[in-house]
Short mmCIF file of C-alpha atoms in Angstrom, two decimals:
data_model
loop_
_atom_site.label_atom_id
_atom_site.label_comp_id
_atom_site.label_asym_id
_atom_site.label_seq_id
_atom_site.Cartn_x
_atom_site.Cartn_y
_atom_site.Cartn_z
CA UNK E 76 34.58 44.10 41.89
CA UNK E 77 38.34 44.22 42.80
CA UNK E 78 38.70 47.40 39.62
CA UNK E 79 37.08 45.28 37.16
CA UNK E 80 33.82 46.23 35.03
CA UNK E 81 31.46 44.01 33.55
CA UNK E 82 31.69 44.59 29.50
CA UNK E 83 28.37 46.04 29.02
CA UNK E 84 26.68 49.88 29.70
CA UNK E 85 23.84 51.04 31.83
CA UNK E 86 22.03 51.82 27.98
CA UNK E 87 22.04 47.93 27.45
CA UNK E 88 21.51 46.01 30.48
CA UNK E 89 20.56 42.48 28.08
CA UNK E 90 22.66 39.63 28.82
CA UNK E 91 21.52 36.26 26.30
CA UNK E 92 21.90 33.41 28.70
CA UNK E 93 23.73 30.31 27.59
CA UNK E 94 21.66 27.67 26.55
CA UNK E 95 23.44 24.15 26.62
CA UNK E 96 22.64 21.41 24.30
CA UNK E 97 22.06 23.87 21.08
CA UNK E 98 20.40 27.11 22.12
CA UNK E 99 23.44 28.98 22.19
CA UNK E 100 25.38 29.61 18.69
CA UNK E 101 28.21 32.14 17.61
CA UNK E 102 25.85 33.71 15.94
CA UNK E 103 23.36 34.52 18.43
CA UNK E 104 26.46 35.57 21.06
CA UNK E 105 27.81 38.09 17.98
CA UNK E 106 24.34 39.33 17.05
CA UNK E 107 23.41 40.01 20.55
CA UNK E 108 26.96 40.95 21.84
CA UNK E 109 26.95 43.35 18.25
CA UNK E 110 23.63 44.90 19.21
CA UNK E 111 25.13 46.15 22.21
CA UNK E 112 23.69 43.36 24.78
CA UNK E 113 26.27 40.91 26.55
CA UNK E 114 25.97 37.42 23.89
CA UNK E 115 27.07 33.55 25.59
CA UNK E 116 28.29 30.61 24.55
CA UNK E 117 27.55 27.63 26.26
CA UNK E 118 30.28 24.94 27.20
CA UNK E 119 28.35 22.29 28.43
CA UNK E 120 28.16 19.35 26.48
CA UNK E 121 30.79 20.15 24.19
CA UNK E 122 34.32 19.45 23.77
CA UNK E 123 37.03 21.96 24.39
CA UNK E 124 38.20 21.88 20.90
CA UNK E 125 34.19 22.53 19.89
CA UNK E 126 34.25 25.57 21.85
CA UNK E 127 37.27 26.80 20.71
CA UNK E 128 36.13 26.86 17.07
CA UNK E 129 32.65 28.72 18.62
CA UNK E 130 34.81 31.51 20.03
CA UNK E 131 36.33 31.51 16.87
CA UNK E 132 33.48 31.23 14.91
CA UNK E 133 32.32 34.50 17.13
CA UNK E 134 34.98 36.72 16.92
CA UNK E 135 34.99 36.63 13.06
CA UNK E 136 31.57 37.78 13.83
CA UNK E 137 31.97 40.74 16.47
CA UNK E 138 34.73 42.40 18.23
CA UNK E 139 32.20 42.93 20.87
CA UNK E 140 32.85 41.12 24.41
CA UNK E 141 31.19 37.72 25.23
CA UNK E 142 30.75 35.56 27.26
CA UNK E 143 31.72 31.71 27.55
CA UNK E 144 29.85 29.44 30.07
CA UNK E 145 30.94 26.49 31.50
CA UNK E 146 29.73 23.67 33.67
CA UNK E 147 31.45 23.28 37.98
CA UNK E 148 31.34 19.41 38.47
CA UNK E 149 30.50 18.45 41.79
CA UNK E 150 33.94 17.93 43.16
CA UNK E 151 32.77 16.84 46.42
CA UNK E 152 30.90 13.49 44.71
CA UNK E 153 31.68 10.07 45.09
CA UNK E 154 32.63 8.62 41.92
CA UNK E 155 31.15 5.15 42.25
CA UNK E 156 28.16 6.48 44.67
CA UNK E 157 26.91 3.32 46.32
CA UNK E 158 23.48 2.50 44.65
CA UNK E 159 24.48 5.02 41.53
CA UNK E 160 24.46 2.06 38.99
CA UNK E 161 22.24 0.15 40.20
CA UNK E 162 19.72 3.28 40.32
CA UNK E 163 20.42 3.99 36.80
CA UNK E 164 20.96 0.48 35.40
CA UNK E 165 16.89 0.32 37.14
CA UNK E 166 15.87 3.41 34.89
CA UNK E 167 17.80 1.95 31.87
CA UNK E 168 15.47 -0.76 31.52
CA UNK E 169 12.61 1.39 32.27
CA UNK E 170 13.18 3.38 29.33
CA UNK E 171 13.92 0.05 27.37
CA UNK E 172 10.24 0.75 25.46
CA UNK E 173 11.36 4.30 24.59
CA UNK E 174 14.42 3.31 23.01
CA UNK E 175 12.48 0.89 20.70
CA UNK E 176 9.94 3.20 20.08
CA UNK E 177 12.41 5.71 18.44
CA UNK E 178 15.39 3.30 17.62
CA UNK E 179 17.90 3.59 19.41
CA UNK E 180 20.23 1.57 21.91
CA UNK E 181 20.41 3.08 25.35
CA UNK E 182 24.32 3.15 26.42
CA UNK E 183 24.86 0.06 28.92
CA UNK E 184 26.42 1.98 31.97
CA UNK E 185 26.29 6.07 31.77
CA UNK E 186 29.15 7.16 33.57
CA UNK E 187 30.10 10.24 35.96
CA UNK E 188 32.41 12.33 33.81
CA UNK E 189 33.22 16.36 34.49
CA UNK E 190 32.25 18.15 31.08
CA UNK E 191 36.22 18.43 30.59
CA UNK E 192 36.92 20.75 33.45
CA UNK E 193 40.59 21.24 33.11
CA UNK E 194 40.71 21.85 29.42
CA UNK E 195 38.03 24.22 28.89
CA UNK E 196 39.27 26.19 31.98
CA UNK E 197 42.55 25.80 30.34
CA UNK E 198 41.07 27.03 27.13
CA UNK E 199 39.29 29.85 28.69
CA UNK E 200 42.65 31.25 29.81
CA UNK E 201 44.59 30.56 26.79
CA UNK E 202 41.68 32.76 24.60
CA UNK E 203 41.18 35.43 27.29
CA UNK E 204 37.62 35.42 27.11
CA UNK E 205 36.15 38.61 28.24
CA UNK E 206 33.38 37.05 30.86
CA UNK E 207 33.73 33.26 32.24
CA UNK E 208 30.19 32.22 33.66
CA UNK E 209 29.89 29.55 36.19
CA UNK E 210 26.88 27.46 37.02
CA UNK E 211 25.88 24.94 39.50
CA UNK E 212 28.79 25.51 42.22
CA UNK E 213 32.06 28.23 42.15
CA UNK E 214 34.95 27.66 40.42
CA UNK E 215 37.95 26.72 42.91
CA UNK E 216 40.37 29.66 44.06
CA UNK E 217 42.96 29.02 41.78
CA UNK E 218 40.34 28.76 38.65
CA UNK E 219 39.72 32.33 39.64
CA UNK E 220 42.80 33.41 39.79
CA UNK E 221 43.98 32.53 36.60
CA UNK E 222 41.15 33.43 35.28
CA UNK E 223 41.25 37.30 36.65
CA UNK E 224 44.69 36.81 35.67
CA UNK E 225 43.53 36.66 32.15
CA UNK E 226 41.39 39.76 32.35
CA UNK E 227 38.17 37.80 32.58
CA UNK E 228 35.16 39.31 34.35
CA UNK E 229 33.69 36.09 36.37
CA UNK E 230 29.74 35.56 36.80
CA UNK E 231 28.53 32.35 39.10
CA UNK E 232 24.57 31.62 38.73
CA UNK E 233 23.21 30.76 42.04
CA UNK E 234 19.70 30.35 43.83
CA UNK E 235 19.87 31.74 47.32
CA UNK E 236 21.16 34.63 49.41
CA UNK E 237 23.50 32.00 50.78
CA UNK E 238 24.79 30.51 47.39
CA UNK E 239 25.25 34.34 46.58
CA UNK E 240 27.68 34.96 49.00
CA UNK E 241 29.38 32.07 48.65
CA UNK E 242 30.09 32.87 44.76
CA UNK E 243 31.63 36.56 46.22
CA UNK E 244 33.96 35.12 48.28
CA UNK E 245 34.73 32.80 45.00
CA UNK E 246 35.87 35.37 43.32
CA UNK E 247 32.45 36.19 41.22
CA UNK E 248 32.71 39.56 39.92
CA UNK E 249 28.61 39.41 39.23
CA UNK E 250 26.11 37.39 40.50
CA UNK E 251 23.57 35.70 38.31
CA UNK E 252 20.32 35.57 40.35
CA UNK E 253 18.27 32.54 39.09
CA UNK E 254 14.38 32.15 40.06
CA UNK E 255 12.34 29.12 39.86
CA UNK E 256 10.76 30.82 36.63
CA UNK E 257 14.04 30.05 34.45
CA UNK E 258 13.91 27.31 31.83
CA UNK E 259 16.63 24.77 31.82
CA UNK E 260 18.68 23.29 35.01
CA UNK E 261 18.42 25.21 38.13
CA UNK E 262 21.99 25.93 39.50
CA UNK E 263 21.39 25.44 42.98
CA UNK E 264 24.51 23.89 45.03
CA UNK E 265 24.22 24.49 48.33
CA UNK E 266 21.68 23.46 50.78
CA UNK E 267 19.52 26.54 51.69
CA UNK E 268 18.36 26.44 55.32
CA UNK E 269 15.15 24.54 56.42
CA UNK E 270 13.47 27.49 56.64
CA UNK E 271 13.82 28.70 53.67
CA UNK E 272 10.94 29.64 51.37
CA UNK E 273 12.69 30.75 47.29
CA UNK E 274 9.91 33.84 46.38
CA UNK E 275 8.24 32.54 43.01
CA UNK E 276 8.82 36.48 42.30
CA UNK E 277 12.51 37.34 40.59
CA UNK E 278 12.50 40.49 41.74
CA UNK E 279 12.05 39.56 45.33
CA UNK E 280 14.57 37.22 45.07
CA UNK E 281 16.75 39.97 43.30
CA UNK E 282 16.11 42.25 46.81
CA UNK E 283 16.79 39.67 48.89
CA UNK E 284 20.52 38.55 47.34
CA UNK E 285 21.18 42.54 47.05
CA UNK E 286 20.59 42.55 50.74
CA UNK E 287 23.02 39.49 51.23
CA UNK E 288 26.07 40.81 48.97
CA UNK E 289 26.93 43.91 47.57
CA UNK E 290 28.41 42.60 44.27
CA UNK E 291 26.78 43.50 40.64
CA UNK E 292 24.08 40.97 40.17
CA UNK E 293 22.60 39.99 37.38
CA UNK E 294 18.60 38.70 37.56
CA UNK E 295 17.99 35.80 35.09
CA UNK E 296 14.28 33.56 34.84
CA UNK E 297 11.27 34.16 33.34
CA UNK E 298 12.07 37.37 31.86
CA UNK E 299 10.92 38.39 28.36
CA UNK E 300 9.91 41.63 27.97
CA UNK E 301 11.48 45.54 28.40
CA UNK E 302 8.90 45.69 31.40
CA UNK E 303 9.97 42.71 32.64
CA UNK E 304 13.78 44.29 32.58
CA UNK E 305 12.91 47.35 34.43
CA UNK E 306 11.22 45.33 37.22
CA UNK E 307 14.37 43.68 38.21
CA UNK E 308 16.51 46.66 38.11
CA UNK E 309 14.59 48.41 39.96
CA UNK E 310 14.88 45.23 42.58
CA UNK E 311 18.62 45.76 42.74
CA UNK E 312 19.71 44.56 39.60
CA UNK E 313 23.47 45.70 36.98
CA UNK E 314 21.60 43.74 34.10
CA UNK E 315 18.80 41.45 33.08
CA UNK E 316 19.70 37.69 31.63
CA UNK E 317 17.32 36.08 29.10
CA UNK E 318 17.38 32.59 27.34
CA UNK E 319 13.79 31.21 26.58
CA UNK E 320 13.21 35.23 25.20
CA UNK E 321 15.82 34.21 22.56
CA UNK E 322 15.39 30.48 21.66
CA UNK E 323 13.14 31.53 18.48
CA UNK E 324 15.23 34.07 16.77
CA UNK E 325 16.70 32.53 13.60
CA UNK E 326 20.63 32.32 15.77
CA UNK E 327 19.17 30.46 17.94
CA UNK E 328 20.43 26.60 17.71
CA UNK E 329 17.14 25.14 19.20
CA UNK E 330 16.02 22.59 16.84
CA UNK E 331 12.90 23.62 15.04
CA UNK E 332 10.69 20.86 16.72
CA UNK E 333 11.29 22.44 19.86
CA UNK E 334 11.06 26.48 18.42
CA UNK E 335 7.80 24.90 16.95
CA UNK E 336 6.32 23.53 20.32
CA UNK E 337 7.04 26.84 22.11
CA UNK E 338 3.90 28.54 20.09
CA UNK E 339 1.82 24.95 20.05
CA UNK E 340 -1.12 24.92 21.77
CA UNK E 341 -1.17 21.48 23.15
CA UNK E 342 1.93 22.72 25.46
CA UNK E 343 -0.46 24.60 28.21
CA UNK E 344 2.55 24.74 30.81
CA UNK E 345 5.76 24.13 31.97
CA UNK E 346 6.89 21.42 34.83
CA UNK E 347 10.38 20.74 36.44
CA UNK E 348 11.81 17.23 35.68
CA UNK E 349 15.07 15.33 36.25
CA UNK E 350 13.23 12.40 34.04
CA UNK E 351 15.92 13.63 31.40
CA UNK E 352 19.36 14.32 33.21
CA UNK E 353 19.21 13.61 36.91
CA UNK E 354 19.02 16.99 37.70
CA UNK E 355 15.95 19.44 38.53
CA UNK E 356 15.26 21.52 35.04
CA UNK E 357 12.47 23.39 33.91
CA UNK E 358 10.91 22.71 30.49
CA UNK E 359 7.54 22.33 28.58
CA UNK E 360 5.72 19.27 30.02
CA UNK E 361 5.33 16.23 27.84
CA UNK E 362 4.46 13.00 27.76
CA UNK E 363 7.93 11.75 28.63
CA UNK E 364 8.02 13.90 31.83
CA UNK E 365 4.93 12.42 33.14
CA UNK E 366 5.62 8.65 32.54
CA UNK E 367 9.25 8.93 33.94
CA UNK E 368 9.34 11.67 36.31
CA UNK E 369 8.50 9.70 39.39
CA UNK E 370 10.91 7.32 38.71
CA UNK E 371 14.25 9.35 37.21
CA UNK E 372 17.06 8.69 39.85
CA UNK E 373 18.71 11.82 40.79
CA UNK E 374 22.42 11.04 39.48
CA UNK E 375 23.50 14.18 37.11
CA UNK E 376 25.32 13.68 34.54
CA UNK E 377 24.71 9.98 34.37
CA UNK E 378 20.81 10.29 32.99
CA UNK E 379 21.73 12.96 30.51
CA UNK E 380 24.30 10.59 28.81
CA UNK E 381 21.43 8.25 29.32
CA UNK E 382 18.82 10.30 27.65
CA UNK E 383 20.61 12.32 25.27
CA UNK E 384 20.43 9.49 22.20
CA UNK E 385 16.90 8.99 22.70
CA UNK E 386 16.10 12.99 23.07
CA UNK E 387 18.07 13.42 19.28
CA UNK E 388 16.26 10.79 17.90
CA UNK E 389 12.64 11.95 19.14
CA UNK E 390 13.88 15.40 17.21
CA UNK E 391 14.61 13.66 14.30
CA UNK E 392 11.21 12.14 14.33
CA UNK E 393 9.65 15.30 14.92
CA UNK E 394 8.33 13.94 17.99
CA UNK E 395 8.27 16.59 20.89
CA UNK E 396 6.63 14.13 23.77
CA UNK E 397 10.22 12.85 24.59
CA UNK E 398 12.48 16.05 24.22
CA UNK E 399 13.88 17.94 26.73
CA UNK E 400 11.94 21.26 25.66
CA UNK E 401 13.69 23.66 28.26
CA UNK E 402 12.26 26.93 28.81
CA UNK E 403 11.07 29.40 31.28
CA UNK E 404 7.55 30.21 32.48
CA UNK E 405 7.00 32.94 30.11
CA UNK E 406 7.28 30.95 26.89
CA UNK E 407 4.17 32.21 25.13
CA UNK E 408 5.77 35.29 25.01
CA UNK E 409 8.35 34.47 22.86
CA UNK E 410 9.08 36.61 19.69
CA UNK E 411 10.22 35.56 15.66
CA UNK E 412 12.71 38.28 15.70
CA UNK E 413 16.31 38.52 14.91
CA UNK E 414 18.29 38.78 17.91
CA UNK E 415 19.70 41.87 17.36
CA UNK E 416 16.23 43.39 17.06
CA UNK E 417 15.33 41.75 19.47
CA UNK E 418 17.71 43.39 21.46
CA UNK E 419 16.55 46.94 20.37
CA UNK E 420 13.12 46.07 20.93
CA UNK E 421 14.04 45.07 24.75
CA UNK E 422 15.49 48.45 25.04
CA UNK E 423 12.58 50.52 23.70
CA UNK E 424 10.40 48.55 26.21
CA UNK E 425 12.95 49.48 28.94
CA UNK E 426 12.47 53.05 28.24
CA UNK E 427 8.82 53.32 27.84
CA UNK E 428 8.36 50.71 31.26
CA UNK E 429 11.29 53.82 32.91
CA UNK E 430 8.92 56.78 31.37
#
């Protein structure tokens, strides 16, 4: 970990993920990074100058370290893909009915755009956040760098053994080991082999990356409970990363139509989709998913800027069936706490699963 530590202690091995699009707030990063945990804020979506007032907003809050996350844009892509606009321009009118369901006008030609790379890596630097997260690719050499220049710890969420070691030789200083279970976008970015079979179980996947690499890793998806904590550090695991486990404590951002729908019965499962942003998430399935899902072209972030008008208005009618209700496989075991007790809770459950 070339001398550096990652800001939290063996006693509190809970990391809240970030949750773009609302789910992460400076007060759920102070209350969790205050109750001794490791609290996020999520970059995606957001200006620079937004997250610069969250940091803020968070260090009024806590003196505690925390965590900023931001978005890698695929620096390999064509800009003007051949078929891109055409692909979405096809989905557009698809979604034509949608739009006049809920009243809105769908944006004539979504563009590729990279989530403001250079200023919120700027900004990163210029606030010395304590921990930089990375997801879906590694941050180029020179990111890094500056970054460790800075005195930031550096965390890259991948998929794969092979995605694993290519954040270490990135410069990650932790690995965030993502399963299929996690709610939200997967952060695979490279291609795993043909052969390769992801195990549905975290911990599994937790052995295998700790066989690939032998940096800190952190296990992240599907995880909700102290028991569920202790199972993955036994596997190999520094820490334990939950989201969906915090998206109904009152500092979480989610909007209450989707805190609502995570303890409504008609929502018997969850489903992966790109029906919403072009790129493979996990989420409660809803009639939206299952109309559009077959058709969704697979151009990220081009369907999100699509989607995202019609997703806010189906919130503001209280209307779940067209949200983009991201969460993990263990939903129904979410819990109306505060974060922060949350956080204690976690730990008592670590230490009676440990006993």
């Amino acid at each position: 970990m070339t001398g550096r530590v990652l800001p939290f202690g063996p006693s509190s091995p809970i990391i809240q993920a970030p949750m773009a699009g609302g789910g992460s707030t400076p007060a759920l990063a102070a209350a969790v990074s205050g109750a001794g945990g490791l609290g996020f804020l999520a970059a995606g979506y957001r200006t620079a100058q937004d997250v610069r007032r969250e940091i803020a907003a968070v260090r009024e809050r806590t003196d505690r370290p925390f965590g900023v996350s931001v978005f890698v844009p695929d620096f390999e892509v064509v800009r003007e893909e051949p078929g891109a606009a055409a692909a979405v321009a096809r989905y557009r009118e698809e979604l034509a009915p949608e739009a006049e369901r809920y009243g809105v006008t769908l944006p004539e030609a979504p563009a590729w755009d990279d989530d403001e790379w250079d200023a919120k890596i700027d900004l990163l630097v210029d606030e010395r956040v304590p921990v930089a997260g990375f997801t879906f690719g590694c941050p180029p050499p020179e990111v890094t760098a500056r970054l460790h220049d800075a005195g930031a710890v550096i965390t890259i969420m991948v998929n794969t053994p092979w995605e694993a070691v290519a954040a270490a030789e990135a410069g990650a200083d932790a690995v965030v080991v993502q399963s299929s279970g996690a709610g939200g976008h997967q952060a695979a970015f490279l291609p795993p082999p043909p052969s390769w079979e992801a195990p549905d179980d975290l911990p599994e996947l937790v052995a295998l990356v700790r066989e690939a690499t032998d940096v800190p890793l952190v296990a992240a998806g599907g995880i909700m409970d102290g028991a569920d904590v202790a199972a993955v550090l036994a596997a190999g695991a520094v820490a334990a990363q939950l989201g969906t486990a915090f998206l109904r404590t009152p500092e979480s951002g989610a909007h209450p139509v989707h805190k609502a729908a995570l303890a409504d019965p008609r929502f018997t499962r969850t489903a992966f989709t790109r029906a919403f942003s072009g790129r493979t998430a996990r989420g409660l399935a809803n009639r939206f998913m299952a109309e559009h899902e077959a058709s969704a072209p697979a151009y990220y972030p081009q369907v999100h800027h699509l989607t995202k008008g019609l997703r806010r208005a189906a919130a503001e009618h209280g209307d779940p069936e067209a949200m983009a209700l991201w969460c993990g496989r263990g939903y129904r075991r979410c819990r109306d706490l505060p974060a922060a007790a949350l956080v204690e809770t976690l730990m008592k459950e670590l230490a009676a699963a440990r006993a």
